[in-house]
Coordinates of C-alpha atoms and ligand atoms in Angstrom, one line a residue:
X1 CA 121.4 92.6 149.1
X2 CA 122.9 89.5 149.7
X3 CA 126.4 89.5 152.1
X4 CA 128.9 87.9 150.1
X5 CA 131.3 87.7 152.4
X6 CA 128.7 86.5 155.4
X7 CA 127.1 83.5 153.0
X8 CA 130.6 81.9 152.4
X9 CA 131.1 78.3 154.0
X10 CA 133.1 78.3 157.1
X11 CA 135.3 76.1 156.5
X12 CA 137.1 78.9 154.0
X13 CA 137.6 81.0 156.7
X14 CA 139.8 77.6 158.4
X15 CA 142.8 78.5 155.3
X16 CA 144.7 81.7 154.6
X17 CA 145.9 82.7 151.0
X18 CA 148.9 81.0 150.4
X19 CA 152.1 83.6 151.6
X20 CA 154.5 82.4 148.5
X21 CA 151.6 83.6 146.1
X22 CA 151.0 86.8 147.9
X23 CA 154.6 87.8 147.3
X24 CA 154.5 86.8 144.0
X25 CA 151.5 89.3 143.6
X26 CA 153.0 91.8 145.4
X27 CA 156.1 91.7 143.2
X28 CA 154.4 91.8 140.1
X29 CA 152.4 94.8 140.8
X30 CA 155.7 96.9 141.9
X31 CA 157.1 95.6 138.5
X32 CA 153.9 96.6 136.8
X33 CA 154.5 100.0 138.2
X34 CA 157.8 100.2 136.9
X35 CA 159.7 98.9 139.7
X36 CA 163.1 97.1 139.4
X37 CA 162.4 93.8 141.5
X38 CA 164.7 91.5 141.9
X39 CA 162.4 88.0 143.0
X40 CA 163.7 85.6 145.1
X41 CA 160.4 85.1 146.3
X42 CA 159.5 82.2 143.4
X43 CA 159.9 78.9 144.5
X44 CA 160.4 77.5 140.8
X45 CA 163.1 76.4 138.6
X46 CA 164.6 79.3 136.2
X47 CA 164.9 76.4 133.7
X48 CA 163.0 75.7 131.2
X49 CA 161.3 72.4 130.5
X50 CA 163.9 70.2 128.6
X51 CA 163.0 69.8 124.9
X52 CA 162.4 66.3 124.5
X53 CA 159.8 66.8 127.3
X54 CA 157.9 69.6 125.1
X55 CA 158.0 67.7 121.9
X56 CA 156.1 65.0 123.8
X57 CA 153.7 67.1 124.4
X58 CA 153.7 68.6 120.5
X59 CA 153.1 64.8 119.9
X60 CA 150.6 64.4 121.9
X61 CA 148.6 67.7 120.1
X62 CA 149.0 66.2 117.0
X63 CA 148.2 62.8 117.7
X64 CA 145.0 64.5 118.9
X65 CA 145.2 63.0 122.8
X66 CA 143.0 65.7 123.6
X67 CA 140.3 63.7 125.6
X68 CA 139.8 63.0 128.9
X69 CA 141.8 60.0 130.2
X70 CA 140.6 57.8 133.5
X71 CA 140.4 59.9 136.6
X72 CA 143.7 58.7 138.1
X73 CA 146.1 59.2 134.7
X74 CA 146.5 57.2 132.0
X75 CA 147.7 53.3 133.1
X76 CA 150.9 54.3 130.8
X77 CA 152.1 57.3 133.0
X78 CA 151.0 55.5 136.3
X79 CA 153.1 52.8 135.2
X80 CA 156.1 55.0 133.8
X81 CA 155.8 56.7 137.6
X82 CA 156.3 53.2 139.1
X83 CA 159.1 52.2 137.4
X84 CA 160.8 55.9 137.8
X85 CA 160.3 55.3 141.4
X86 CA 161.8 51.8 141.2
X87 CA 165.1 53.1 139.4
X88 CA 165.4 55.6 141.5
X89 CA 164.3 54.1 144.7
X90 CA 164.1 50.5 144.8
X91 CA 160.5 50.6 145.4
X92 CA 157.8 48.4 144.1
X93 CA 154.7 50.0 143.6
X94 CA 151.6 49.1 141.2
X95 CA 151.0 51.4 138.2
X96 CA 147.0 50.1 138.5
X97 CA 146.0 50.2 142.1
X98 CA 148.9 52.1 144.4
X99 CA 149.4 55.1 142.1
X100 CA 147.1 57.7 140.9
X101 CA 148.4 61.3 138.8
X102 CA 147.3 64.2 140.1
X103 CA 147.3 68.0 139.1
X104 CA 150.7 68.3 140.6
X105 CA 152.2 67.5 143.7
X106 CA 150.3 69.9 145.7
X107 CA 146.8 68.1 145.2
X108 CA 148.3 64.7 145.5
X109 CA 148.7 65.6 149.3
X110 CA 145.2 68.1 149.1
X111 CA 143.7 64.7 148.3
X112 CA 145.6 62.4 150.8
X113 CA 144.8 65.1 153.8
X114 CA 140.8 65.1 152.9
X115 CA 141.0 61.6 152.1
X116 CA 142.4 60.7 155.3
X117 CA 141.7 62.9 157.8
X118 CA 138.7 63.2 160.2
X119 CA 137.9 66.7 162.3
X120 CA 139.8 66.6 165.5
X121 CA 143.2 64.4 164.2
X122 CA 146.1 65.6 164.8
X123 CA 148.7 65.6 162.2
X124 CA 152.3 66.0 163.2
X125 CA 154.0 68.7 161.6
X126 CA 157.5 70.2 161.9
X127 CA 158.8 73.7 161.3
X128 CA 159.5 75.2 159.7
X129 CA 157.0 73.6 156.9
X130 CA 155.8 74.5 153.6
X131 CA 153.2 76.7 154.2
X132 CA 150.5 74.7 152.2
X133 CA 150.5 71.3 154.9
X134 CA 148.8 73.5 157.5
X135 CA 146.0 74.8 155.4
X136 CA 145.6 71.8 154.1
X137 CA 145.0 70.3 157.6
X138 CA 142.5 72.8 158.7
X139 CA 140.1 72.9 156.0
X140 CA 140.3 69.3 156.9
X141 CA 138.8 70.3 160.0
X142 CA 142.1 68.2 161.8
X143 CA 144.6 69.6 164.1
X144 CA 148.2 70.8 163.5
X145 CA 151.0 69.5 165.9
X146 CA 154.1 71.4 165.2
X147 CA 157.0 70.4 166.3
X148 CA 159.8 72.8 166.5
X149 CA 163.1 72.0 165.3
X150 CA 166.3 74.0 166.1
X151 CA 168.9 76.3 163.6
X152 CA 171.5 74.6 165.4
X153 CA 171.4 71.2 164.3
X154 CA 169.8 72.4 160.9
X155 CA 165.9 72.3 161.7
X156 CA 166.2 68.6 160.9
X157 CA 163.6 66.6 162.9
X158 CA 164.5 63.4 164.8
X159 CA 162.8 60.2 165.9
X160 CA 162.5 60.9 169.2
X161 CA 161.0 64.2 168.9
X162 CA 158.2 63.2 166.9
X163 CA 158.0 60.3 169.4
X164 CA 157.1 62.8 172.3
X165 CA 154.5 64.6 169.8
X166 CA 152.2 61.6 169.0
X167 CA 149.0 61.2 171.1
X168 CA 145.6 58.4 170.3
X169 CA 144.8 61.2 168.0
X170 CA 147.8 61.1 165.9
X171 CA 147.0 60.0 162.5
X172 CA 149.7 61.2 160.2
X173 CA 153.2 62.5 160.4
X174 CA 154.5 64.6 157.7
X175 CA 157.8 64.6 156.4
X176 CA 159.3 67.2 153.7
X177 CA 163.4 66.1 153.0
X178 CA 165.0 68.2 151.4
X179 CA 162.8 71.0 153.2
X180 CA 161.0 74.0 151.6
X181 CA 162.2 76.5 153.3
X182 CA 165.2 75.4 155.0
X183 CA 167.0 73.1 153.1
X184 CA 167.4 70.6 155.1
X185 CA 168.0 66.9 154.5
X186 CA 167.1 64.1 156.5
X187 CA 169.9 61.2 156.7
X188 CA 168.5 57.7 155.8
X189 CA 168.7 56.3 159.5
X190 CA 166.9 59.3 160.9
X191 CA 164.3 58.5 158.7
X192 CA 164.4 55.3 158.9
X193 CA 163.8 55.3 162.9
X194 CA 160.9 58.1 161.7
X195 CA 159.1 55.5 159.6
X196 CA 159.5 52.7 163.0
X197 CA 158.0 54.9 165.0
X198 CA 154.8 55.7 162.9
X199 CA 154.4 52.0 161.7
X200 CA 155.0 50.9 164.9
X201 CA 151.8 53.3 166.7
X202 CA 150.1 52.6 163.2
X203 CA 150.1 56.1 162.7
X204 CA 150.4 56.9 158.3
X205 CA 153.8 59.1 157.0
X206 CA 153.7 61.3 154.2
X207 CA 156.8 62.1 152.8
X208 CA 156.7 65.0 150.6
X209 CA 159.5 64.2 147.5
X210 CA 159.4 67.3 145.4
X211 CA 162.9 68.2 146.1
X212 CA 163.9 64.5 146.3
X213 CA 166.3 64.7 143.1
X214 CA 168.3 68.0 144.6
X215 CA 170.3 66.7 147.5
X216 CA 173.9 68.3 147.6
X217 CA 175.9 65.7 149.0
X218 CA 173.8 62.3 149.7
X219 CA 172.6 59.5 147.1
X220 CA 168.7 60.3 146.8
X221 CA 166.5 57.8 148.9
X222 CA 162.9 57.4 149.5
X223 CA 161.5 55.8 152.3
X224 CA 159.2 53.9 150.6
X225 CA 161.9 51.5 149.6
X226 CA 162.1 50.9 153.8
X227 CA 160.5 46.8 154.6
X228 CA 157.1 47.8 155.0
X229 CA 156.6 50.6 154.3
X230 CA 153.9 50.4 151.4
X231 CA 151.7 49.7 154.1
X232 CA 152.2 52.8 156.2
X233 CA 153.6 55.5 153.6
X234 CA 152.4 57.8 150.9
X235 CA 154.4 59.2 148.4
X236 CA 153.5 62.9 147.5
X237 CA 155.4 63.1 144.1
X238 CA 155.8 66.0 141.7
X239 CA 157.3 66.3 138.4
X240 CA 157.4 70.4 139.0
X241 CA 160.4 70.9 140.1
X242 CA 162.6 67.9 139.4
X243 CA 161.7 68.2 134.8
X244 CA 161.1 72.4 135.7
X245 CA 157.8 71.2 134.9
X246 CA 155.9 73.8 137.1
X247 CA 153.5 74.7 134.7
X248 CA 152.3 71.8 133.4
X249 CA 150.9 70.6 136.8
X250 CA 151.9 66.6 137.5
X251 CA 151.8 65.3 140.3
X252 CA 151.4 61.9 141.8
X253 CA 150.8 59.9 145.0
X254 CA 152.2 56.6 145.8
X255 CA 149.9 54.7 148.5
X256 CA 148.5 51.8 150.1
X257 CA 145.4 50.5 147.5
X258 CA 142.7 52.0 149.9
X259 CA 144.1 55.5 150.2
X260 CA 144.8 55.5 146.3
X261 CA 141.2 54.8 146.0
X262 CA 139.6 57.2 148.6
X263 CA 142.1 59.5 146.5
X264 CA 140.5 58.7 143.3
X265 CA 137.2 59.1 144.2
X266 CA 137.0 62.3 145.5
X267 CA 139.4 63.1 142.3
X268 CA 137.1 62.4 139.8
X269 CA 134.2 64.6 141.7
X270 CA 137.1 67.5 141.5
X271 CA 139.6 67.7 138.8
X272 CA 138.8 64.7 137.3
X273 CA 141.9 63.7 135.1
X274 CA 145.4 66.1 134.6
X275 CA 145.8 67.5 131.3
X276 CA 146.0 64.7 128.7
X277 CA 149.1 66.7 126.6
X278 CA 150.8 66.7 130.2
X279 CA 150.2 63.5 130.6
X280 CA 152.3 62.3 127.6
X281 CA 154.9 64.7 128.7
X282 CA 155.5 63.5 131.9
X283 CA 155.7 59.5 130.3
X284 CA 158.8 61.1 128.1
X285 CA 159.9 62.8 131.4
X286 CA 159.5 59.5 133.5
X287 CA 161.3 57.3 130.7
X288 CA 163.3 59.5 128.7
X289 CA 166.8 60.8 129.4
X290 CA 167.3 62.1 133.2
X291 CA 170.4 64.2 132.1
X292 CA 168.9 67.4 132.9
X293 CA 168.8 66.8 136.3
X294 CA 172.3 66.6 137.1
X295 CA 173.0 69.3 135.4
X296 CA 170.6 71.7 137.4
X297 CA 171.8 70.2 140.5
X298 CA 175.7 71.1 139.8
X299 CA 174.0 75.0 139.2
X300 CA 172.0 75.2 141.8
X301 CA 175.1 74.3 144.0
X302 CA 177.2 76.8 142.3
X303 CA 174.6 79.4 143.5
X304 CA 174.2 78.2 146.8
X305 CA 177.3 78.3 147.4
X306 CA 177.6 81.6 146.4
X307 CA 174.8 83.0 148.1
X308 CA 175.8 81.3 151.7
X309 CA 179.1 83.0 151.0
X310 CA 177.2 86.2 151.0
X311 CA 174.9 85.7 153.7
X312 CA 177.6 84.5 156.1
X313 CA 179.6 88.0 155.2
X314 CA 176.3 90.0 156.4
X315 CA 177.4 90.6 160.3
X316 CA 174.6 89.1 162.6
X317 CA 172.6 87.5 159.9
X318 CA 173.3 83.2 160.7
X319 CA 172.9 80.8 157.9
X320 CA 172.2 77.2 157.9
X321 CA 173.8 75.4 154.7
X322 CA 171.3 74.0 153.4
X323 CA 171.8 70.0 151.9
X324 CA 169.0 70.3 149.5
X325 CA 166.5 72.1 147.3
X326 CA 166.9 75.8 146.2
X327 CA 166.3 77.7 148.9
X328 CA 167.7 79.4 151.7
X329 CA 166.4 80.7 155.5
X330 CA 168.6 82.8 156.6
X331 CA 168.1 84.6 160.0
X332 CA 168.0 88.2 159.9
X333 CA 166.6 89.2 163.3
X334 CA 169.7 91.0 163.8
X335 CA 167.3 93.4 162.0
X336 CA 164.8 93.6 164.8
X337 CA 167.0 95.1 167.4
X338 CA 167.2 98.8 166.6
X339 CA 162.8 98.4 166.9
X340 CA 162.6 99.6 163.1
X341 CA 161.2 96.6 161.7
X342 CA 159.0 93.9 164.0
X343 CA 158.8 90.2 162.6
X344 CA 159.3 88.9 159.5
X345 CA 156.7 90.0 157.6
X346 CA 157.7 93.7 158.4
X347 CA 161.1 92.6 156.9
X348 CA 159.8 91.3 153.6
X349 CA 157.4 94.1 153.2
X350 CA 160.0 97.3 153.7
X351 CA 162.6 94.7 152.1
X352 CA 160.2 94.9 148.8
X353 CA 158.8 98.3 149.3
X354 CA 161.9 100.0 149.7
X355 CA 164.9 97.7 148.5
X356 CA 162.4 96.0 145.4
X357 CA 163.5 92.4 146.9
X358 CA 161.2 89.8 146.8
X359 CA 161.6 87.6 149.6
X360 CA 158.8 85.2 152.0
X361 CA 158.8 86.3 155.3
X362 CA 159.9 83.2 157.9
X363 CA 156.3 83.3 159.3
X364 CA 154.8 81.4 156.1
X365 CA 156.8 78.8 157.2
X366 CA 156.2 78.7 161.5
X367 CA 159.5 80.6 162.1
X368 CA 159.8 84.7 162.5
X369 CA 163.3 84.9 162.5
X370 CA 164.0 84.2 159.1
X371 CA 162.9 85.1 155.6
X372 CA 163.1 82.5 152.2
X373 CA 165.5 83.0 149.4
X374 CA 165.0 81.1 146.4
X375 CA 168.1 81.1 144.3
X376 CA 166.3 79.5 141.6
X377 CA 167.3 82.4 139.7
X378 CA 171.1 83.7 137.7
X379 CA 173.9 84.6 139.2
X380 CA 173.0 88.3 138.3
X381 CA 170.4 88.4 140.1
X382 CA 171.2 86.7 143.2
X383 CA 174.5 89.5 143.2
X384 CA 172.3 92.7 142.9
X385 CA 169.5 91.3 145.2
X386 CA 172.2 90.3 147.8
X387 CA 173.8 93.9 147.2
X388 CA 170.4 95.1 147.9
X389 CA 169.6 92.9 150.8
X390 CA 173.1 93.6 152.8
X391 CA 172.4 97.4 152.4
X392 CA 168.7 97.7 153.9
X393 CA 170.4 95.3 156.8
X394 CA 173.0 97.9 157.1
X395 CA 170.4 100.5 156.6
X396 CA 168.1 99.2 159.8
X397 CA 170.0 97.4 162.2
Ligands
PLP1 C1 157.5 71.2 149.6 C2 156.6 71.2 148.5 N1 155.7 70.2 148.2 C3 154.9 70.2 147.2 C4 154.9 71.3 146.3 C5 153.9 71.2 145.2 O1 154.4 71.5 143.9 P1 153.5 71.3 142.6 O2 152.1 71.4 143.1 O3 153.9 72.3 141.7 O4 153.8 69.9 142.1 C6 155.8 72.4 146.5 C7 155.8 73.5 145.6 O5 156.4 74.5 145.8 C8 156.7 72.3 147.6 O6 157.6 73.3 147.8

């Protein structure tokens, strides 16, 4: 009988299942048992799409724009994505040959990474990362550099310590600001002397923007707009979380007409084009009113605020305040000194098993101090699952 397990490529083996959707699985079958759970383990927006957004969409059912549409989006959204990023941003991209839609953000940079990298580059990396960049890499066949940022000065990456990272082998540095998980934010000089440093050893710089629209107390900036940067940068853009679009899957990459290309072509052997109907929506989401995004940011500060409050009350759990997204990464190794609980993922198991808290464990994300709360979610919930959370501290320190 054939070995299923034995007959798979190798290259599978290179990529683990992703740690955010194992929670989510995990949480859903304690709920499916009867369970109470109380998820801050979702890294999406408790929103819902805004109307004008959906009846874009109805519109585009009706119309019948049911067909398939050219590999890299329609030429309308590409260009509605430009000129978003130009309002926004400053930039000055080409809807026709430096920006292709993707099935959100996550393939835009599944694309770039195959597209770009060869086995045995090394792409610089700092942690705590989203989980996905790493797996990404490896089934690649390239090499992760992590570089290991501090709590203290708010995991945020510098210049200089990406500087000391880069080798002949480097080919690409990736940047996530804000950061999933930590929240951090890079300030506009930091990343500008990031982008010098790459141009300069010719080295490519993705910069990940699906939280770019929930910063806490900057103006929004994307390095793209830096002088010349088109010809070092790509954009990984998604629509997910800044329209609470998760669903819908749109993503898009900004990018120097080769790598757009590369991109495209491997696209069209894949996916080929994202959903038509999702298409249209995300040319009302581009052009239409932005209003809805203020008006998530001022919530999802309300609830950070409150949940730092809480965290910082919890003795010997240390928070950083995070400047951006919806998440926090709170230490809790406090937890590890009475020997009843290990690492991280110990902590997120019992925390679930025993508490019904939904949380990712730090190691996901490079860092096994810490665990991920995403307080995408109401105010009730955040207030029992805190509750919860403070009491199983209590309960194994
Ligand atoms: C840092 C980061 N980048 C990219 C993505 C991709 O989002 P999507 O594929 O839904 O556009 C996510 C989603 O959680 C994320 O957290």
């Amino acid at each position: 009988m054939l070995q299923a397990t034995a007959e798979l490529a190798e290259r599978i083996s290179t990529i683990s299942v992703s740690s955010t959707m194992k929670v989510a699985a995990d949480a859903e079958r304690l709920r499916k048992e009867g369970a109470d759970v109380v998820d801050f383990g979702a890294g999406e927006p408790d929103f819902t799409t805004p109307v004008n957004i959906k009846q874009a969409a109805i519109n585009a059912l009706d119309s019948n724009f049911t067909k398939y549409t050219n590999t890299g989006g329609t030429l309308e959204l590409r260009d509605a994505i430009c000129e978003r990023h130009q309002k926004d941003f400053g930039t000055n991209y080409n809807g026709a040959t430096e920006c292709m839609v993707t099935v959100g953000g996550k393939h835009a940079i599944f694309n770039l990474i195959q597209a770009l990298i060869n086995p045995g580059d090394e792409v610089i990396i700092p942690v705590p990362y989203w989980v996905t960049y790493k797996d990404v890499v490896n089934y690649a066949g390239g090499v992760c550099v992590f570089v290991e940022t501090d709590e203290s000065t708010g995991f945020e990456v510098s210049a200089g310590l990406i500087e000391k990272h880069i080798t002949p082998k480097t080919k690409l540095v990736i940047i996530n600001s804000p950061c999933n998980p930590s929240g951090g934010v890079l300030s506009k000089e930091e990343f500008r002397a990031i982008h010098e440093v790459t141009s300069k050893r010719e080295i490519f710089l993705m910069t990940d923007e699906c939280y770019c629209q929930f910063v806490y107390d900057a103006a929004p900036f994307s390095i793209a707009a830096a002088p010349g940067a088109k010809e070092n940068v790509v954009v990984a853009g998604s629509l997910s979380k800044t329209y609470a679009m998760t669903g819908w899957r749109i993503g898009f990459a900004l990018a120097p007409v080769p790598v757009i290309g590369a991109m495209m072509k491997l696209q069209s052997h894949s996916t080929s084009n994202p959903t038509s109907i999702s298409q249209k929506a995300a040319v009302e989401a581009m052009r239409g009113p932005q209003d809805s995004i203020p008006t998530m940011l001022a919530e999802y500060r309300r609830r950070r605020d409150f949940v730092i409050d809480r965290l910082r009350k919890i003795p010997g759990v240390s928070i950083v305040m995070p400047k951006g997204a919806f998440y926090a990464y709170p230490n809790i190794s406090v937890a590890y000194k009475s020997g009843k609980i290990k690492n991280s993922l110990d902590f997120a198991n019992q925390l679930l098993t025993s508490a019904y808290v939904a949380v990712v464990p730090g190691e996901a994300f490079g860092t096994n101090d810490h665990i991920r709360i995403s307080y995408a979610t109401s105010m009730t919930e955040l207030e029992r699952g805190l509750d919860r959370l403070q009491k199983f501290i209590d309960s194994v320190r």
